[in-house]
Amino acid sequence: MTSPDQVNVLEFRKAMGRFMTGVTIVSTVAPDGTLRGFTANSFTSVSLDPPLVLVCVANASSSTADFVAAPSFGVSILSQHQVDISARFARPGDNKFEGVAWKLSERGSPIIHGAIAWLDCARHEAISAGDHTILIGRVAEFGHENGMPLGYFGGRYVGLGRDIAPKVSRSH
Ligand SMILES: Cc1cc2nc3c(=O)[nH]c(=O)nc-3n(C[C@H](O)[C@H](O)[C@H](O)COP(=O)(O)O)c2cc1C
């Protein structure tokens, strides 16, 4: 047992990794027109009425300022066939969208083709929390398709019932 005031970061990450999640790409357009996107599994729904969702953005990430300032952002919930997209958007870089099929939503958020669901969110609130910023969005538009989700558990991509890719490493 580890007491809360002596949290070992590695052990804490391992414990949190026991919580299985889906995988999303959170995306926006920077004021200079650059497309921004990163892989996120901290996404969750918050409220049905009004429809609110949140994602936690690491303050150390290069695109955090763009996301926190953006009037809107998109969330693409990945299918089990999109491990390569998740890996691509989990690496720092300016040209993540190159070679990836995507479209702009009506409100102007980049949405990844082949996602099993997508949301277009208006910025609702950004709350500073430790080394992350909790970005809360109000859902303005959304859609969903048939298909199986990409899962993440114990630092590995998983499908429902079986592993579908080798272990991946995260920088934070
Ligand atoms: C499965 C997975 C989930 C991730 N979830 C988050 C997350 O919820 N929030 C976050 O800030 N970074 C998360 N990351 C790390 C970012 O995707 C990674 O740091 C990315 O390079 C950030 O983009 P940027 O450097 O272009 O800003 C995750 C990475 C992986 C592989």
CSV table of C-alpha atoms and ligand atoms in Angstrom, one decimal:
chain,number,residue,atom,x,y,z
A,1,MET,CA,0.0,0.0,0.0
A,2,THR,CA,1.3,3.5,-0.8
A,3,SER,CA,0.1,6.4,1.2
A,4,PRO,CA,-1.3,9.4,-0.8
A,5,ASP,CA,1.4,11.8,0.2
A,6,GLN,CA,4.2,9.4,-1.0
A,7,VAL,CA,2.8,8.4,-4.4
A,8,ASN,CA,5.4,6.6,-6.5
A,9,VAL,CA,4.6,8.0,-10.0
A,10,LEU,CA,5.4,4.7,-11.8
A,11,GLU,CA,3.2,2.7,-9.5
A,12,PHE,CA,0.5,5.3,-9.7
A,13,ARG,CA,0.6,5.0,-13.5
A,14,LYS,CA,0.4,1.2,-13.2
A,15,ALA,CA,-2.6,1.4,-10.9
A,16,MET,CA,-4.3,3.9,-13.3
A,17,GLY,CA,-3.5,1.6,-16.2
A,18,ARG,CA,-5.8,-1.0,-14.7
A,19,PHE,CA,-8.6,1.2,-15.7
A,20,MET,CA,-9.5,0.2,-19.3
A,21,THR,CA,-10.4,3.0,-21.6
A,22,GLY,CA,-11.2,3.7,-25.3
A,23,VAL,CA,-8.8,5.8,-27.4
A,24,THR,CA,-9.6,9.2,-29.0
A,25,ILE,CA,-8.0,11.8,-31.1
A,26,VAL,CA,-8.7,15.3,-29.8
A,27,SER,CA,-8.2,17.9,-32.5
A,28,THR,CA,-8.5,21.6,-33.3
A,29,VAL,CA,-7.3,24.3,-35.6
A,30,ALA,CA,-4.7,26.7,-34.3
A,31,PRO,CA,-5.2,30.5,-35.0
A,32,ASP,CA,-2.6,30.3,-37.8
A,33,GLY,CA,-4.6,27.5,-39.5
A,34,THR,CA,-2.3,24.6,-38.3
A,35,LEU,CA,-4.2,21.4,-37.6
A,36,ARG,CA,-3.5,20.1,-34.1
A,37,GLY,CA,-4.3,16.7,-32.7
A,38,PHE,CA,-3.2,14.3,-30.0
A,39,THR,CA,-4.1,10.9,-28.8
A,40,ALA,CA,-6.1,10.9,-25.5
A,41,ASN,CA,-7.6,8.3,-23.3
A,42,SER,CA,-8.6,10.7,-20.5
A,43,PHE,CA,-11.8,11.5,-22.5
A,44,THR,CA,-15.1,11.0,-20.7
A,45,SER,CA,-18.7,12.2,-20.8
A,46,VAL,CA,-19.6,14.6,-18.0
A,47,SER,CA,-23.2,15.6,-18.4
A,48,LEU,CA,-26.2,14.8,-20.6
A,49,ASP,CA,-28.1,18.0,-20.1
A,50,PRO,CA,-26.3,20.1,-21.1
A,51,PRO,CA,-24.2,17.6,-23.1
A,52,LEU,CA,-20.7,18.1,-21.7
A,53,VAL,CA,-17.5,16.0,-22.2
A,54,LEU,CA,-14.0,16.4,-20.9
A,55,VAL,CA,-10.4,15.6,-21.8
A,56,CYS,CA,-7.3,16.2,-19.7
A,57,VAL,CA,-4.5,17.9,-21.7
A,58,ALA,CA,-0.9,17.6,-20.4
A,59,ASN,CA,0.5,21.1,-19.8
A,60,ALA,CA,3.8,19.9,-21.1
A,61,SER,CA,2.4,19.1,-24.6
A,62,SER,CA,3.4,21.4,-27.4
A,63,SER,CA,-0.2,22.1,-28.4
A,64,THR,CA,-1.8,22.6,-25.0
A,65,ALA,CA,-2.0,26.4,-25.4
A,66,ASP,CA,-3.8,26.0,-28.7
A,67,PHE,CA,-6.3,23.6,-27.2
A,68,VAL,CA,-7.0,25.7,-24.1
A,69,ALA,CA,-7.6,28.8,-26.2
A,70,ALA,CA,-9.5,27.2,-29.1
A,71,PRO,CA,-13.3,28.1,-29.3
A,72,SER,CA,-14.0,24.5,-30.4
A,73,PHE,CA,-12.4,21.1,-30.6
A,74,GLY,CA,-13.3,17.7,-32.1
A,75,VAL,CA,-13.1,14.2,-30.6
A,76,SER,CA,-12.8,11.1,-32.8
A,77,ILE,CA,-13.4,7.8,-31.0
A,78,LEU,CA,-11.1,5.3,-32.7
A,79,SER,CA,-12.0,1.9,-34.0
A,80,GLN,CA,-9.9,-1.2,-33.4
A,81,HIS,CA,-8.4,-0.8,-36.8
A,82,GLN,CA,-6.8,2.6,-36.0
A,83,VAL,CA,-3.8,1.7,-33.8
A,84,ASP,CA,-1.5,3.3,-36.4
A,85,ILE,CA,-3.5,6.6,-36.1
A,86,SER,CA,-3.3,6.5,-32.3
A,87,ALA,CA,0.4,5.9,-32.4
A,88,ARG,CA,0.9,8.7,-34.9
A,89,PHE,CA,-1.0,11.3,-32.9
A,90,ALA,CA,0.8,10.2,-29.7
A,91,ARG,CA,4.1,11.5,-31.0
A,92,PRO,CA,5.0,15.2,-31.0
A,93,GLY,CA,5.0,16.8,-34.5
A,94,ASP,CA,3.4,19.4,-36.7
A,95,ASN,CA,2.3,17.2,-39.6
A,96,LYS,CA,0.3,14.5,-37.9
A,97,PHE,CA,-2.6,14.9,-40.3
A,98,GLU,CA,-0.5,14.3,-43.4
A,99,GLY,CA,-1.5,11.0,-45.0
A,100,VAL,CA,-4.5,10.6,-42.6
A,101,ALA,CA,-8.1,10.8,-44.0
A,102,TRP,CA,-10.0,13.5,-42.2
A,103,LYS,CA,-12.7,16.1,-42.8
A,104,LEU,CA,-13.7,19.4,-41.1
A,105,SER,CA,-16.9,19.3,-39.2
A,106,GLU,CA,-19.5,22.0,-39.9
A,107,ARG,CA,-18.1,24.0,-37.0
A,108,GLY,CA,-14.5,23.6,-38.2
A,109,SER,CA,-13.0,20.8,-36.1
A,110,PRO,CA,-10.9,18.1,-37.9
A,111,ILE,CA,-12.5,14.7,-37.6
A,112,ILE,CA,-10.7,11.4,-38.3
A,113,HIS,CA,-12.2,9.2,-41.0
A,114,GLY,CA,-13.1,5.7,-39.8
A,115,ALA,CA,-13.7,6.8,-36.2
A,116,ILE,CA,-16.7,4.9,-34.7
A,117,ALA,CA,-18.0,8.1,-33.2
A,118,TRP,CA,-17.1,11.8,-33.3
A,119,LEU,CA,-18.1,14.9,-31.4
A,120,ASP,CA,-17.7,18.6,-32.2
A,121,CYS,CA,-17.5,20.6,-29.0
A,122,ALA,CA,-17.6,24.3,-28.2
A,123,ARG,CA,-15.2,25.3,-25.4
A,124,HIS,CA,-17.1,25.3,-22.2
A,125,GLU,CA,-14.4,25.6,-19.5
A,126,ALA,CA,-10.7,24.9,-18.9
A,127,ILE,CA,-9.7,24.0,-15.4
A,128,SER,CA,-6.1,23.8,-14.3
A,129,ALA,CA,-5.5,20.6,-12.4
A,130,GLY,CA,-1.9,19.6,-11.4
A,131,ASP,CA,0.2,19.0,-14.5
A,132,HIS,CA,-2.9,18.8,-16.8
A,133,THR,CA,-5.7,21.1,-17.8
A,134,ILE,CA,-9.2,19.7,-17.8
A,135,LEU,CA,-10.8,20.9,-21.0
A,136,ILE,CA,-14.6,20.7,-20.9
A,137,GLY,CA,-16.6,21.0,-24.1
A,138,ARG,CA,-20.2,21.4,-24.8
A,139,VAL,CA,-21.2,19.0,-27.6
A,140,ALA,CA,-22.7,20.8,-30.6
A,141,GLU,CA,-22.8,18.1,-33.2
A,142,PHE,CA,-21.9,14.4,-33.1
A,143,GLY,CA,-22.2,11.1,-35.1
A,144,HIS,CA,-21.6,7.4,-34.7
A,145,GLU,CA,-21.0,4.4,-36.9
A,146,ASN,CA,-21.0,0.6,-36.4
A,147,GLY,CA,-17.6,-0.8,-35.5
A,148,MET,CA,-15.5,-2.1,-32.6
A,149,PRO,CA,-13.6,0.3,-30.4
A,150,LEU,CA,-9.8,0.5,-29.8
A,151,GLY,CA,-9.1,-0.1,-26.2
A,152,TYR,CA,-6.2,0.8,-23.9
A,153,PHE,CA,-5.3,-1.3,-20.8
A,154,GLY,CA,-2.0,-1.7,-18.9
A,155,GLY,CA,-0.1,0.4,-21.5
A,156,ARG,CA,-1.3,-1.8,-24.4
A,157,TYR,CA,-3.8,-1.5,-27.1
A,158,VAL,CA,-6.5,-4.1,-26.7
A,159,GLY,CA,-9.6,-5.1,-28.6
A,160,LEU,CA,-12.7,-6.5,-26.9
A,161,GLY,CA,-11.4,-9.9,-25.9
A,162,ARG,CA,-7.9,-10.0,-27.3
A,163,ASP,CA,-4.7,-7.9,-27.7
A,164,ILE,CA,-4.4,-6.4,-31.2
A,165,ALA,CA,-1.0,-4.7,-31.0
A,166,PRO,CA,2.2,-4.8,-29.0
A,167,LYS,CA,2.8,-2.7,-25.9
A,168,VAL,CA,3.1,1.1,-26.5
A,169,SER,CA,5.1,3.6,-24.5
A,170,ARG,CA,3.7,7.0,-23.4
A,171,SER,CA,5.7,10.0,-22.6
A,172,HIS,CA,3.1,11.2,-20.1
B,1,LIG,C1,-3.2,5.7,-25.5
B,1,LIG,C2,-2.7,7.0,-25.2
B,1,LIG,C3,-3.5,7.9,-24.4
B,1,LIG,C4,-3.0,9.2,-24.2
B,1,LIG,N1,-3.8,10.1,-23.5
B,1,LIG,C5,-3.5,11.3,-23.2
B,1,LIG,C6,-4.3,12.2,-22.6
B,1,LIG,O1,-5.4,11.9,-22.2
B,1,LIG,N2,-3.9,13.5,-22.4
B,1,LIG,C7,-2.7,13.9,-22.8
B,1,LIG,O2,-2.4,15.1,-22.6
B,1,LIG,N3,-1.8,13.1,-23.5
B,1,LIG,C8,-2.2,11.8,-23.7
B,1,LIG,N4,-1.4,11.0,-24.3
B,1,LIG,C9,-0.1,11.5,-24.8
B,1,LIG,C10,-0.2,12.4,-26.0
B,1,LIG,O3,-0.9,11.8,-27.1
B,1,LIG,C11,1.2,12.7,-26.6
B,1,LIG,O4,2.0,13.3,-25.5
B,1,LIG,C12,1.2,13.6,-27.8
B,1,LIG,O5,2.5,13.7,-28.3
B,1,LIG,C13,0.8,15.1,-27.5
B,1,LIG,O6,0.7,15.8,-28.7
B,1,LIG,P1,1.6,17.1,-28.9
B,1,LIG,O7,3.0,16.8,-28.4
B,1,LIG,O8,1.5,17.3,-30.4
B,1,LIG,O9,1.0,18.2,-28.1
B,1,LIG,C14,-1.8,9.6,-24.6
B,1,LIG,C15,-1.0,8.8,-25.4
B,1,LIG,C16,-1.4,7.5,-25.6
B,1,LIG,C17,-0.6,6.5,-26.4
